mmCIF file of C-alpha atoms in Angstrom:
data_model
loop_
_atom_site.group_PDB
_atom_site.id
_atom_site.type_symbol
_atom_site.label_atom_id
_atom_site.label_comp_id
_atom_site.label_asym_id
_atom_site.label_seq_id
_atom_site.Cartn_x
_atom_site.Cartn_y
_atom_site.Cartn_z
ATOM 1 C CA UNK A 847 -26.421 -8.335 -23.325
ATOM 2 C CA UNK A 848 -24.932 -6.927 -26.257
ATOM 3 C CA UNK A 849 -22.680 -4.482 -24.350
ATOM 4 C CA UNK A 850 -19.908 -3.760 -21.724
ATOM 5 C CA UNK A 851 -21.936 -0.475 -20.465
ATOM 6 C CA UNK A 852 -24.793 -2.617 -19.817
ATOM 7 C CA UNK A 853 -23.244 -4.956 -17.795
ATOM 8 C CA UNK A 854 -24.460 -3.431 -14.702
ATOM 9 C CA UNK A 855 -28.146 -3.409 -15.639
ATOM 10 C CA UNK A 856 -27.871 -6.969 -17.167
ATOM 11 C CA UNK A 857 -26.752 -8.106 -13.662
ATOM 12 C CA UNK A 858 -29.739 -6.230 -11.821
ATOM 13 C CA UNK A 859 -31.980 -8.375 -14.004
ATOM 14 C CA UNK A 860 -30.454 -11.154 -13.868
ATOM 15 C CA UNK A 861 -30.950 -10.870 -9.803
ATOM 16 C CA UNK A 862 -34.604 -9.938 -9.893
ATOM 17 C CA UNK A 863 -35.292 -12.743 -12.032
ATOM 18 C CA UNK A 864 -33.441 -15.350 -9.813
ATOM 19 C CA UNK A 865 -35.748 -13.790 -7.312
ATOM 20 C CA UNK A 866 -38.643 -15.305 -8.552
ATOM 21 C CA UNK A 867 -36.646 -19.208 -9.145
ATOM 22 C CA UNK A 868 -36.653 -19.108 -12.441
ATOM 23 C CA UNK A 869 -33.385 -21.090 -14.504
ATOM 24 C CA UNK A 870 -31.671 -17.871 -16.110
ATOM 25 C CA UNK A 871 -29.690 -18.161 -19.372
ATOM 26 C CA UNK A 872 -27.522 -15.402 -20.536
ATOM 27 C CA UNK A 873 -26.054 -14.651 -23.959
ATOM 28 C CA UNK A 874 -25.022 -11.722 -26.502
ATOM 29 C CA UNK A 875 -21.711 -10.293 -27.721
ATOM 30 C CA UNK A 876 -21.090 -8.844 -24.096
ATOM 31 C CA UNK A 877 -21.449 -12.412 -22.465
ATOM 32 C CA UNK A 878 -19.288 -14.036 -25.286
ATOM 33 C CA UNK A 879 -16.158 -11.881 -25.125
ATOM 34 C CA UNK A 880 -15.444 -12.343 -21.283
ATOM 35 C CA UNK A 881 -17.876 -15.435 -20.199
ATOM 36 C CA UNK A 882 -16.133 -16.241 -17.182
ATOM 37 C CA UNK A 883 -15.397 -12.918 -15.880
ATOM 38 C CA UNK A 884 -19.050 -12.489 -16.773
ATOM 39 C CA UNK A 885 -20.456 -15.867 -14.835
ATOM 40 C CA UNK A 886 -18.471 -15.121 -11.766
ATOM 41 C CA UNK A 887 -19.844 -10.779 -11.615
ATOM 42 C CA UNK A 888 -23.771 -12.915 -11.882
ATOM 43 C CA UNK A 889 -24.055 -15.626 -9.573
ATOM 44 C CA UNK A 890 -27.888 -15.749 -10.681
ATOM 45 C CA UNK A 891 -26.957 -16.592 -14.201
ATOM 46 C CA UNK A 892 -27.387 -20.469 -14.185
ATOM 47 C CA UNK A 893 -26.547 -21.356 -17.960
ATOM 48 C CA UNK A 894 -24.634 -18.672 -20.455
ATOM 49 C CA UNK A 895 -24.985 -19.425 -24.435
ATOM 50 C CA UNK A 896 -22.156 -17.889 -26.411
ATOM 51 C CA UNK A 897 -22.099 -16.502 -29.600
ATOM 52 C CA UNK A 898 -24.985 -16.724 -32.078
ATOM 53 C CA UNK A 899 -27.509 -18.389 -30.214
ATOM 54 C CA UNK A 900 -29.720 -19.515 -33.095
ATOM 55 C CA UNK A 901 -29.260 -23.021 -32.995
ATOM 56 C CA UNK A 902 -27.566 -23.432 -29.336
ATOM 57 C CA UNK A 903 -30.212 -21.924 -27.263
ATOM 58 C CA UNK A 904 -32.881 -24.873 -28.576
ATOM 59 C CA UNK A 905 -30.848 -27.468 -28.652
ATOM 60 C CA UNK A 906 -30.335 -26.663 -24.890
ATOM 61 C CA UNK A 907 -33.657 -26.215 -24.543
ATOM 62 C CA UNK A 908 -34.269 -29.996 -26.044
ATOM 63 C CA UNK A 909 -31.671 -31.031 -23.550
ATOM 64 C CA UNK A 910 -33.599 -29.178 -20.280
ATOM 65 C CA UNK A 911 -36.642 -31.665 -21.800
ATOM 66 C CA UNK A 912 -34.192 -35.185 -21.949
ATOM 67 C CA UNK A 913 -35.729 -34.781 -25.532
ATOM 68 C CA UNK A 914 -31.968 -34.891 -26.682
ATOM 69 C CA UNK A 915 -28.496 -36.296 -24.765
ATOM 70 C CA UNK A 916 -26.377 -33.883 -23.208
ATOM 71 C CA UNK A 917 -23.641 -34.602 -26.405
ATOM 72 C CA UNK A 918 -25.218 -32.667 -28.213
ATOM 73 C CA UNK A 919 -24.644 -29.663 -26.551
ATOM 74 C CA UNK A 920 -22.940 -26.666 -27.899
ATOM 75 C CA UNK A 921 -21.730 -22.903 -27.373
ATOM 76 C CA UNK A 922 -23.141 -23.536 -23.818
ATOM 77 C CA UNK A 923 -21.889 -23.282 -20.296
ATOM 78 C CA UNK A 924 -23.638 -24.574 -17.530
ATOM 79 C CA UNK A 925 -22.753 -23.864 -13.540
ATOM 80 C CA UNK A 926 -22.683 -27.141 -11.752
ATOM 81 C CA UNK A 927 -24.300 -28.029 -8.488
ATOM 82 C CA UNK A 928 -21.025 -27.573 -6.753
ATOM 83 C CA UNK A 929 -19.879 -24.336 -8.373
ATOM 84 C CA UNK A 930 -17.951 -25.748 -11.107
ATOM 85 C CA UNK A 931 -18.790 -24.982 -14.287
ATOM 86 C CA UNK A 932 -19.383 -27.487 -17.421
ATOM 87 C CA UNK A 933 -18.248 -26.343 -20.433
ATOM 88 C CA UNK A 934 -19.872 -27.339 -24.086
ATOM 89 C CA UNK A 935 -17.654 -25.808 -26.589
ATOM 90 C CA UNK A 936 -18.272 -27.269 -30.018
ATOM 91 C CA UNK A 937 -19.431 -24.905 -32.437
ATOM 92 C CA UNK A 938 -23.329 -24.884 -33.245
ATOM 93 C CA UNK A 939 -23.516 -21.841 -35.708
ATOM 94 C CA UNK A 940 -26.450 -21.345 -37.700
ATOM 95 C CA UNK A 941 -26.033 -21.781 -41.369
ATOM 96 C CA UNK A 942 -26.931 -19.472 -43.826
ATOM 97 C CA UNK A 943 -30.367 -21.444 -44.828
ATOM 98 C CA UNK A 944 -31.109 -21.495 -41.282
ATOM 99 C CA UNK A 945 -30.702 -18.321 -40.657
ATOM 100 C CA UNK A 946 -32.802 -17.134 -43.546
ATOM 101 C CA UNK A 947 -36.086 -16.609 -42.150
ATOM 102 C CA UNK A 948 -38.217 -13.454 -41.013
ATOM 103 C CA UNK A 949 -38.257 -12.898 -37.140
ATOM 104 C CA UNK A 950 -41.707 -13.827 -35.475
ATOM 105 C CA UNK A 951 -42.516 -10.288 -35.443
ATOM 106 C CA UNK A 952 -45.917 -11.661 -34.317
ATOM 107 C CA UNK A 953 -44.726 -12.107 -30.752
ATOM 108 C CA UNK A 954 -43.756 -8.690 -29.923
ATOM 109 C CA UNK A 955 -45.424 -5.560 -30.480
ATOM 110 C CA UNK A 956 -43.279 -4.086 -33.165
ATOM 111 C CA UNK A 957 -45.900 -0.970 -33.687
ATOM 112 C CA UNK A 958 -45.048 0.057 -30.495
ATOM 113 C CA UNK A 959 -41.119 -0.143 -29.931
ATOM 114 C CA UNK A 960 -40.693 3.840 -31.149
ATOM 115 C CA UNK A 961 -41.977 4.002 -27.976
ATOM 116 C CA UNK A 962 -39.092 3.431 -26.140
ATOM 117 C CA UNK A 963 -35.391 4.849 -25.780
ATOM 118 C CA UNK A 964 -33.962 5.785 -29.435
ATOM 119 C CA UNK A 965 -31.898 3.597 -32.009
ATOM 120 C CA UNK A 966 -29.112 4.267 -33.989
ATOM 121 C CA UNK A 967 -26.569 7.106 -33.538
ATOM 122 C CA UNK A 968 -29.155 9.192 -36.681
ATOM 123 C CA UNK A 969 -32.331 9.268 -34.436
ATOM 124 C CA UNK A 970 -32.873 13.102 -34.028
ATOM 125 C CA UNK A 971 -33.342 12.812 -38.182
ATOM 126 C CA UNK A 972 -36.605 11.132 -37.621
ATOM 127 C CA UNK A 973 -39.974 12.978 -37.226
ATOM 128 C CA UNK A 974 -41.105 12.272 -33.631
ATOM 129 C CA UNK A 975 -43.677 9.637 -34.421
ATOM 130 C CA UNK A 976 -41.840 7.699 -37.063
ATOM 131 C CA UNK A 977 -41.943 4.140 -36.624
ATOM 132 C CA UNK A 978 -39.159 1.935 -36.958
ATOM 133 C CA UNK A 979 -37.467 -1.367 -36.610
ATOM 134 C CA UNK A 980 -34.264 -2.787 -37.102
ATOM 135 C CA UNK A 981 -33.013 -5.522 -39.911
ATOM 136 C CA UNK A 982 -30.315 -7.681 -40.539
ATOM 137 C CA UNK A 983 -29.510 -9.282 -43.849
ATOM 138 C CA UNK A 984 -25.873 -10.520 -43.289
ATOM 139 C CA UNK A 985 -24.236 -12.027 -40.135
ATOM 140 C CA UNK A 986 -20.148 -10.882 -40.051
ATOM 141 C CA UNK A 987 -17.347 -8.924 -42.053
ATOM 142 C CA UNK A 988 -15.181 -9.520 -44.283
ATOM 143 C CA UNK A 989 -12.497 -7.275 -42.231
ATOM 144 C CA UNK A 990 -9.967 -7.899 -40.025
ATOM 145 C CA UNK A 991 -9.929 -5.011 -37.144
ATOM 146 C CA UNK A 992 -7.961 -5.936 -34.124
ATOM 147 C CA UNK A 993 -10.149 -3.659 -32.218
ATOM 148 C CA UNK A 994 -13.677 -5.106 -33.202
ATOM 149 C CA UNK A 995 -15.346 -8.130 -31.681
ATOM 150 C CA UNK A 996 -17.457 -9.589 -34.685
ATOM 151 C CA UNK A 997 -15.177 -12.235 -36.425
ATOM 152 C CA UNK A 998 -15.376 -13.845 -32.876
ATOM 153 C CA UNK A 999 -18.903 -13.880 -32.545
ATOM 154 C CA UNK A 1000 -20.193 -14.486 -35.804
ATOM 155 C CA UNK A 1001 -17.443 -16.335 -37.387
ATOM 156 C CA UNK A 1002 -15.297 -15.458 -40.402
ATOM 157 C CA UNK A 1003 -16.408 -13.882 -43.794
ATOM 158 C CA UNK A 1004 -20.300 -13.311 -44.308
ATOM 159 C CA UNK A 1005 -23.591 -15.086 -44.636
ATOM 160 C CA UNK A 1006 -26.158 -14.119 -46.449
ATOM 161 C CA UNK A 1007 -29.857 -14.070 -46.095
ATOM 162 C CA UNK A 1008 -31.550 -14.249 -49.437
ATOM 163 C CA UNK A 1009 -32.116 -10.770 -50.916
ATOM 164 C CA UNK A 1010 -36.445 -11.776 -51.544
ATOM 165 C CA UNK A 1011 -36.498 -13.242 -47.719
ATOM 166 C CA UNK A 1012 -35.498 -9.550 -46.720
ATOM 167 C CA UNK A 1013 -37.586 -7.606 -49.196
ATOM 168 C CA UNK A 1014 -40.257 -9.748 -47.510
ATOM 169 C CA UNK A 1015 -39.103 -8.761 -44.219
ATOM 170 C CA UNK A 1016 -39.454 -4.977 -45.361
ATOM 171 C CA UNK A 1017 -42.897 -5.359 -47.289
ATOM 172 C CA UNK A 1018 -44.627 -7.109 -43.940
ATOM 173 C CA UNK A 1019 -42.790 -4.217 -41.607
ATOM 174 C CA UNK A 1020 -44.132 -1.096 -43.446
ATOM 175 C CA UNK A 1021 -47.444 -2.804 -44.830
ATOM 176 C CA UNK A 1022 -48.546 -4.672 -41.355
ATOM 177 C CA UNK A 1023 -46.370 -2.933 -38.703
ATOM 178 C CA UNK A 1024 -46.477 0.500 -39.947
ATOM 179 C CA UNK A 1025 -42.784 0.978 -39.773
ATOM 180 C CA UNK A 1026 -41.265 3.941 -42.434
ATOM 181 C CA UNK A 1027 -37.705 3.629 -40.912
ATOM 182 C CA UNK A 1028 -35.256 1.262 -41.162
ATOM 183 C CA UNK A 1029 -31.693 0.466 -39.363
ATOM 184 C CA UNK A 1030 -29.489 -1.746 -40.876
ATOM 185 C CA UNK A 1031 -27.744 -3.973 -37.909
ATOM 186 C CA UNK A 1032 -25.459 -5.589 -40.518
ATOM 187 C CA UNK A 1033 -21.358 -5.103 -40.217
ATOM 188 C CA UNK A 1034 -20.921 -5.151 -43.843
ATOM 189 C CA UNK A 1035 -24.385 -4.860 -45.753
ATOM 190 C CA UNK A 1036 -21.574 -4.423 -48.913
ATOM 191 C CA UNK A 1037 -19.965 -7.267 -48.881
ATOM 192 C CA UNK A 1038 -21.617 -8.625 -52.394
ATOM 193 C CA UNK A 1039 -22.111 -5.624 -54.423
ATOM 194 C CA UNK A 1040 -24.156 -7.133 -56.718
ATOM 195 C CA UNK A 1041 -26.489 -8.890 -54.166
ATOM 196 C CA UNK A 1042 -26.609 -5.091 -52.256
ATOM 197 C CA UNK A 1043 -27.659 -3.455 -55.603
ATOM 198 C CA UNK A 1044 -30.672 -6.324 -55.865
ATOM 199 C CA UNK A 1045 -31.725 -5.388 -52.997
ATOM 200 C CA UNK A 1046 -31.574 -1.640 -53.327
ATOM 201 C CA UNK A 1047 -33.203 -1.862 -56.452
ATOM 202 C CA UNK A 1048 -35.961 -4.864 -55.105
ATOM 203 C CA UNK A 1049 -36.909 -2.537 -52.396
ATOM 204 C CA UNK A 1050 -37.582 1.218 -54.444
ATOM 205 C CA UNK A 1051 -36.034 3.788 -52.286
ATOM 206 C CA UNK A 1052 -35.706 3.294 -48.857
ATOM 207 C CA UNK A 1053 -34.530 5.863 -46.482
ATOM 208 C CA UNK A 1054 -32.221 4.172 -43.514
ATOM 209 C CA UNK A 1055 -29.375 4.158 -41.723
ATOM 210 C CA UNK A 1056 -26.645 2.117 -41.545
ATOM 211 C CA UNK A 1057 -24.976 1.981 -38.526
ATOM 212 C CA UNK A 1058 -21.031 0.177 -37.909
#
């Protein structure tokens, strides 16, 4: 759940899904900034994973399996039999090689997400069939706003992707998914000038928007 106007619908899914007994994990930027206020609103929410989930969310996943001792738990918070709740703080942030890597776009249906509600504040710009798709090519900013969220999610200062691993990311979008329009997710795409102008100039011209 990325967002406090969502809450509402996160916790109606989060109660059809206990519905059918299935162990619920919860995570995003919502979850993160007010966990426990969050945990107690969702009784159905078994396990919450805070912040970037990258690297977390498997190695909890290893853990479910007793492929991997419960030490080595991280970013997690697990509700306990009795209704306490067990807390596994220690960081487990993705680095910025392990974070360099294409989504699986193979395991959604990326042709066919224009489909559905609008993205990006610039959306009436776009001619009604226009496919699109969002990217990321940083994680955090290199500001310090006391009103914004992202230093405590994704950490301080910026990592990078590598400027061919999202030219790739581009190329395979347009040339396999069909997508012409792009949306920038990242908080400070600018941060390296130099690296932003390689990419710019790797990937021709590219009409987007970049959304803060």
């Amino acid at each position: 759940c990325m967002f406090t106007m969502t809450h509402d619908s996160l916790k109606r899914i989060c109660a059809a899904v206990a519905r059918e007994g299935i162990p619920l994990v919860i995570g995003g930027v919502h979850v993160s900034n007010d966990v426990e206020r969050v945990l107690s609103d969702i009784p159905a929410a078994d396990m919450a994973v805070v912040r970037e989930g990258d690297v977390a969310f498997p190695q909890l996943v290893l853990v479910i399996r007793g492929e991997q001792p419960v030490e080595t738990l991280g970013q997690v918070i697990l509700r306990g039999t009795d209704g306490e709740r067990l807390r596994f703080l220690q960081e487990c942030m993705p680095t910025a090689n392990q974070m360099d890597v294409i989504p699986a776009f193979e395991l959604t249906e990326v042709s066919a997400l224009s489909q559905y509600g609008v993205i990006g504040s610039f959306h009436f710009f776009k001619p009604k069939e226009t496919r699109f798709a969002t990217v990321l090519a940083n994680r955090g900013c290199r500001a310090m706003c006391t009103f914004c969220s992202v230093r405590n999610f994704n950490g301080k200062d910026v990592r990078k992707r590598s400027v061919e691993s999202v030219l790739d990311e581009l190329q395979m979008l347009e040339e396999v998914y069909g997508v012409t329009h792009v949306m920038w997710l990242d908080d400070d795409l600018l941060r390296d000038h130099r690296r932003a102008i390689q990419l710019f100039d790797g990937g021709g011209v590219v009409v987007a928007t970049i959304e803060h």
